[in-house]
Each structure stands twice: as C-alpha cells, then as structure tokens.
mmCIF file of C-alpha atoms and ligand atoms in Angstrom:
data_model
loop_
_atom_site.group_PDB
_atom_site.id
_atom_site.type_symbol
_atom_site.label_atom_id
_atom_site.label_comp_id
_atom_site.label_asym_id
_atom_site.label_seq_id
_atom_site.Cartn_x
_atom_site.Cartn_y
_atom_site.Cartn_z
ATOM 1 C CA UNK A 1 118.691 102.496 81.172
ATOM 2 C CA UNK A 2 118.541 100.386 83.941
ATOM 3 C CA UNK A 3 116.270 97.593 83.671
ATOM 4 C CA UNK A 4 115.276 96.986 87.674
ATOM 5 C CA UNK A 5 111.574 96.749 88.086
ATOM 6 C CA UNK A 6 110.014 97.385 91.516
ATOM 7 C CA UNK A 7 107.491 95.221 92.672
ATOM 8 C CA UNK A 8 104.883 95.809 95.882
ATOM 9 C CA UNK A 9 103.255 94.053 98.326
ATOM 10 C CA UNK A 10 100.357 95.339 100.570
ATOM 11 C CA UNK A 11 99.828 93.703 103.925
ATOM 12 C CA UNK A 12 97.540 94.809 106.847
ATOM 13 C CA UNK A 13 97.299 94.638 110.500
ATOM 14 C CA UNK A 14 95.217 96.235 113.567
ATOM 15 C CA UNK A 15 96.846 97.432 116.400
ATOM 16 C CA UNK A 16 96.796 99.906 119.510
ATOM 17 C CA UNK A 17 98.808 102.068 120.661
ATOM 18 C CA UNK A 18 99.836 105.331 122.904
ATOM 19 C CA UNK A 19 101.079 107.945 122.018
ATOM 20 C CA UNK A 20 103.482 109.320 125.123
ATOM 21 C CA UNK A 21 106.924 110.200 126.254
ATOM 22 C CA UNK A 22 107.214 109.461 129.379
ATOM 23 C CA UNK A 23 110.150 112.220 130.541
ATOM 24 C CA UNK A 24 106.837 114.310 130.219
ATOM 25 C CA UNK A 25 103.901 115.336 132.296
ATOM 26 C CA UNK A 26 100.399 114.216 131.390
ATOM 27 C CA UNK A 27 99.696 118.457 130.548
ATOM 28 C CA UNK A 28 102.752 118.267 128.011
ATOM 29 C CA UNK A 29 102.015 114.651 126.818
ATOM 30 C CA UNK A 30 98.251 115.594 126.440
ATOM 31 C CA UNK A 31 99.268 119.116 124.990
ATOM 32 C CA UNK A 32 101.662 117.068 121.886
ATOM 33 C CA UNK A 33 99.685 114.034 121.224
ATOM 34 C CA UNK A 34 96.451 115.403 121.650
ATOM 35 C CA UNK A 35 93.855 112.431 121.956
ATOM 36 C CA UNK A 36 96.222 110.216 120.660
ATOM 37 C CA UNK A 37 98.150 109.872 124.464
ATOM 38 C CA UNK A 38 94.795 109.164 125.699
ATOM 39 C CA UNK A 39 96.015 106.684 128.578
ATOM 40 C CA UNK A 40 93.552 103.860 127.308
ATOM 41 C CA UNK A 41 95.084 103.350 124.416
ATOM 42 C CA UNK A 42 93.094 103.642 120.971
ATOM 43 C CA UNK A 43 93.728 101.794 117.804
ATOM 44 C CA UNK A 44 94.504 101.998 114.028
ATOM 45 C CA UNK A 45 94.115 99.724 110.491
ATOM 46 C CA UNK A 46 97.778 100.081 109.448
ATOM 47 C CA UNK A 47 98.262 99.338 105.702
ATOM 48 C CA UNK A 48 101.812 98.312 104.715
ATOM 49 C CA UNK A 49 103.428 98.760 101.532
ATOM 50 C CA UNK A 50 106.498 96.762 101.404
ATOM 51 C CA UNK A 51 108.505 97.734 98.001
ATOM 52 C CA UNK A 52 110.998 95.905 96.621
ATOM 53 C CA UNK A 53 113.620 96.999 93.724
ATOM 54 C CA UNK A 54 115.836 95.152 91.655
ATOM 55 C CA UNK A 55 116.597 92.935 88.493
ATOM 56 C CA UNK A 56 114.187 90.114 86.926
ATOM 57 C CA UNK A 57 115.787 87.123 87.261
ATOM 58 C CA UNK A 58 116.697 85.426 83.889
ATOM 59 C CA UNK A 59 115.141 81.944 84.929
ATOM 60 C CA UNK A 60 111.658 82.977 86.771
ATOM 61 C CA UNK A 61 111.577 86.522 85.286
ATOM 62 C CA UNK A 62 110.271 87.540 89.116
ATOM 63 C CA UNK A 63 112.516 90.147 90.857
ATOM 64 C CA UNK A 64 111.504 88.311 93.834
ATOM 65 C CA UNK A 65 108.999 85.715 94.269
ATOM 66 C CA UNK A 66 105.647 87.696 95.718
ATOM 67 C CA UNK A 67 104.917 84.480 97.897
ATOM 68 C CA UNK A 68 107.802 84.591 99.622
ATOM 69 C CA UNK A 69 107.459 88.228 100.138
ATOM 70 C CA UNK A 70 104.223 88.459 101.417
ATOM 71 C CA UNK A 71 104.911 85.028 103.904
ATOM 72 C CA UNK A 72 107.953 87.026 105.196
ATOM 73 C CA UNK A 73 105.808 90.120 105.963
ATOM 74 C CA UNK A 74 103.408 88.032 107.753
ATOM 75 C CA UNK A 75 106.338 86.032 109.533
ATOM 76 C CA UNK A 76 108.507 88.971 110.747
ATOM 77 C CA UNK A 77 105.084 92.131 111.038
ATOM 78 C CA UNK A 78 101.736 90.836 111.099
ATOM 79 C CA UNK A 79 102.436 88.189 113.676
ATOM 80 C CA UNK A 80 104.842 90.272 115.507
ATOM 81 C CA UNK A 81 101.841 93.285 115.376
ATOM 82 C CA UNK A 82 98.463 92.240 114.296
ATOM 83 C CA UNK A 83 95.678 92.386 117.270
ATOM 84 C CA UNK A 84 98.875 93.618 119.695
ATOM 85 C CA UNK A 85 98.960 97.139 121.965
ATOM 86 C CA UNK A 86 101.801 97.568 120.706
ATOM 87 C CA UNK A 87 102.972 99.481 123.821
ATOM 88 C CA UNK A 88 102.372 96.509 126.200
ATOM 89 C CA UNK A 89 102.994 93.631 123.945
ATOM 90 C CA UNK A 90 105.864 94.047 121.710
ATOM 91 C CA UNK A 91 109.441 94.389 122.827
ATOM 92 C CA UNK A 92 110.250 96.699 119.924
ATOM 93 C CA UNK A 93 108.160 99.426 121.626
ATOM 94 C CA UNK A 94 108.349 98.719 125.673
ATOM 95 C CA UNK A 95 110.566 102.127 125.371
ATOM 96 C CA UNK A 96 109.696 103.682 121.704
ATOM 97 C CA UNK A 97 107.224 105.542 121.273
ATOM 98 C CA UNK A 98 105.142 103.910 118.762
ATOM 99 C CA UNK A 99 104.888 107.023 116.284
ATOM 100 C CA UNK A 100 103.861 105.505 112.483
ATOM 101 C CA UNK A 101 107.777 107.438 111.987
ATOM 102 C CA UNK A 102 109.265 104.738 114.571
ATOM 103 C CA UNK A 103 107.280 101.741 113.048
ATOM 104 C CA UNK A 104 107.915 101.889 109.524
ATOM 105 C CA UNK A 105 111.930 102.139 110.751
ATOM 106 C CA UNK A 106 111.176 99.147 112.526
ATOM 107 C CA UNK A 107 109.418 97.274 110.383
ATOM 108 C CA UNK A 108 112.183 98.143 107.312
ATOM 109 C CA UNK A 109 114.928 97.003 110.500
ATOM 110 C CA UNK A 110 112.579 93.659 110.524
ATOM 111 C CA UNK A 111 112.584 93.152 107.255
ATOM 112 C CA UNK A 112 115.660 94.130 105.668
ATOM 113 C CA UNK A 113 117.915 91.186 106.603
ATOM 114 C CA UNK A 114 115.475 88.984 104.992
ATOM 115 C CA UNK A 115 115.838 90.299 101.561
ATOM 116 C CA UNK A 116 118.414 89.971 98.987
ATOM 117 C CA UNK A 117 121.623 92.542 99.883
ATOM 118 C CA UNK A 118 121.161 93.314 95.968
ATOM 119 C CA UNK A 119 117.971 94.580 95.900
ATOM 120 C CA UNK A 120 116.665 97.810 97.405
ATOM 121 C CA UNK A 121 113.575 98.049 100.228
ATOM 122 C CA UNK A 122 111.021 100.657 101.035
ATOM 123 C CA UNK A 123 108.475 100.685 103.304
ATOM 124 C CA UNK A 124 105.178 102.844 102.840
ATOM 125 C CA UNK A 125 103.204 102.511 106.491
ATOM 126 C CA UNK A 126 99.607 103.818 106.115
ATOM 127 C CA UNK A 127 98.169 105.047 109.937
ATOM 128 C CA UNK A 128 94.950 106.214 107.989
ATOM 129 C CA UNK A 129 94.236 106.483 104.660
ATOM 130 C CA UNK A 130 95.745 109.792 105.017
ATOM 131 C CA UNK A 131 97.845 109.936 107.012
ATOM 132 C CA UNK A 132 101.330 108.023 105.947
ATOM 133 C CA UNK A 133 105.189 107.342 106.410
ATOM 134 C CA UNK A 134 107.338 106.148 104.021
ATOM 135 C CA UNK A 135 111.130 104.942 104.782
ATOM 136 C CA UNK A 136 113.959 105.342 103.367
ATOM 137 C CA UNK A 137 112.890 108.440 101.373
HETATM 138 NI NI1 NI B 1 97.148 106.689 116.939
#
C-alpha cells in the first residue's frame, strides 16, 4: 500500500464579483445568474482548501513543509484576490467570468507550478459554506 499522506491547508479571502456573459442581454444575463449578475457587483468569504499528496520525506518526515505552503497561497491567491472585484481588478478575470468553477481552475493554474512535479494538487474553493468546487476531481 502506498504510503503518500495528503496534507491540507485552509486559506481565506473576500472578494466581489459579477456574475455575466457579456455576448448576452441583461434579460438573459439576469434570467441565468439571477441576483448574482446584479450590475453592482456583490461579494463572497471564499474558503480555500489547497490539498497536497505525496511521500513523507525521510529527513523532515513533512510531505511538504505547511509554511511554505500556506506563504505560497498567500503569495500567488490571497494577494492576487483578497479585498479585489475580481472583475475589475484582476487580469485573470477582465474576460472570465468569475464562476467559483473558473476560480478554483485558476487558482490550481496559480499554484501548480509552485509545487513539487511529484506530488499531486487539489483545490477545494468554498463560495459559501455550501456551496463548493473542487478541482481536479
Ligand atoms: Ni456570487
């Protein structure tokens, strides 16, 4: 049996957003997003779960230092995100609609480079507390 442990990390940031696409008319917009395409934007407490798989290592016994974990979540997300509309102020959604589907893929996309090729990465991204996206699956 395979003796990879996965450890987790749970970060949090505020942001707003809009839900829209904007090939659409404000009846079809409003008629699919409901109040969340409200034109004034509205905003959430996003909970992340960052999960990371793989082996102890034999010298610090930590499949990956939490530390450096959670500093890289608050270098590549939380600064990137936190207090942001993330329509207006982030590049990664000028022209995505910023769905909790399209951030967690983004925020895995951030991410991923920045942790070992050898170990595997999920991302849990909490909109509410029940409402939530997880990627990959
Ligand atoms: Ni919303």
């Amino acid at each position: 049996m395979s003796r990879k442990v996965a450890v987790f990390r749970r970060e949090h940031f505020n942001a707003a957003h809009r839900l829209f696409n904007p090939s659409w008319d404000d009846a079809t917009n409003d008629k699919v997003f409901g109040k969340c395409a409200w034109p004034h934007y509205h905003g959430h407490n996003y909970e992340l779960e960052v999960k990371v798989v793989g082996l102890p290592d034999p010298d610090t016994g930590y499949v990956m230092d939490m530390k450096v974990l959670s500093d890289l979540i608050k270098r590549e997300i939380h600064s990137r995100f936190d207090h942001k509309n993330l329509n207006l102020d982030t590049v990664e959604f000028k022209n995505l609609n910023p769905t909790a589907e399209n951030i967690v893929l983004v925020i895995y996309d951030l991410l991923r480079p920045h942790i070992p090729e050898q170990m595997d990465l999920q991302v849990r991204l909490y909109e509410t507390p029940r409402n939530f996206v997880e990627y990959p699956v």
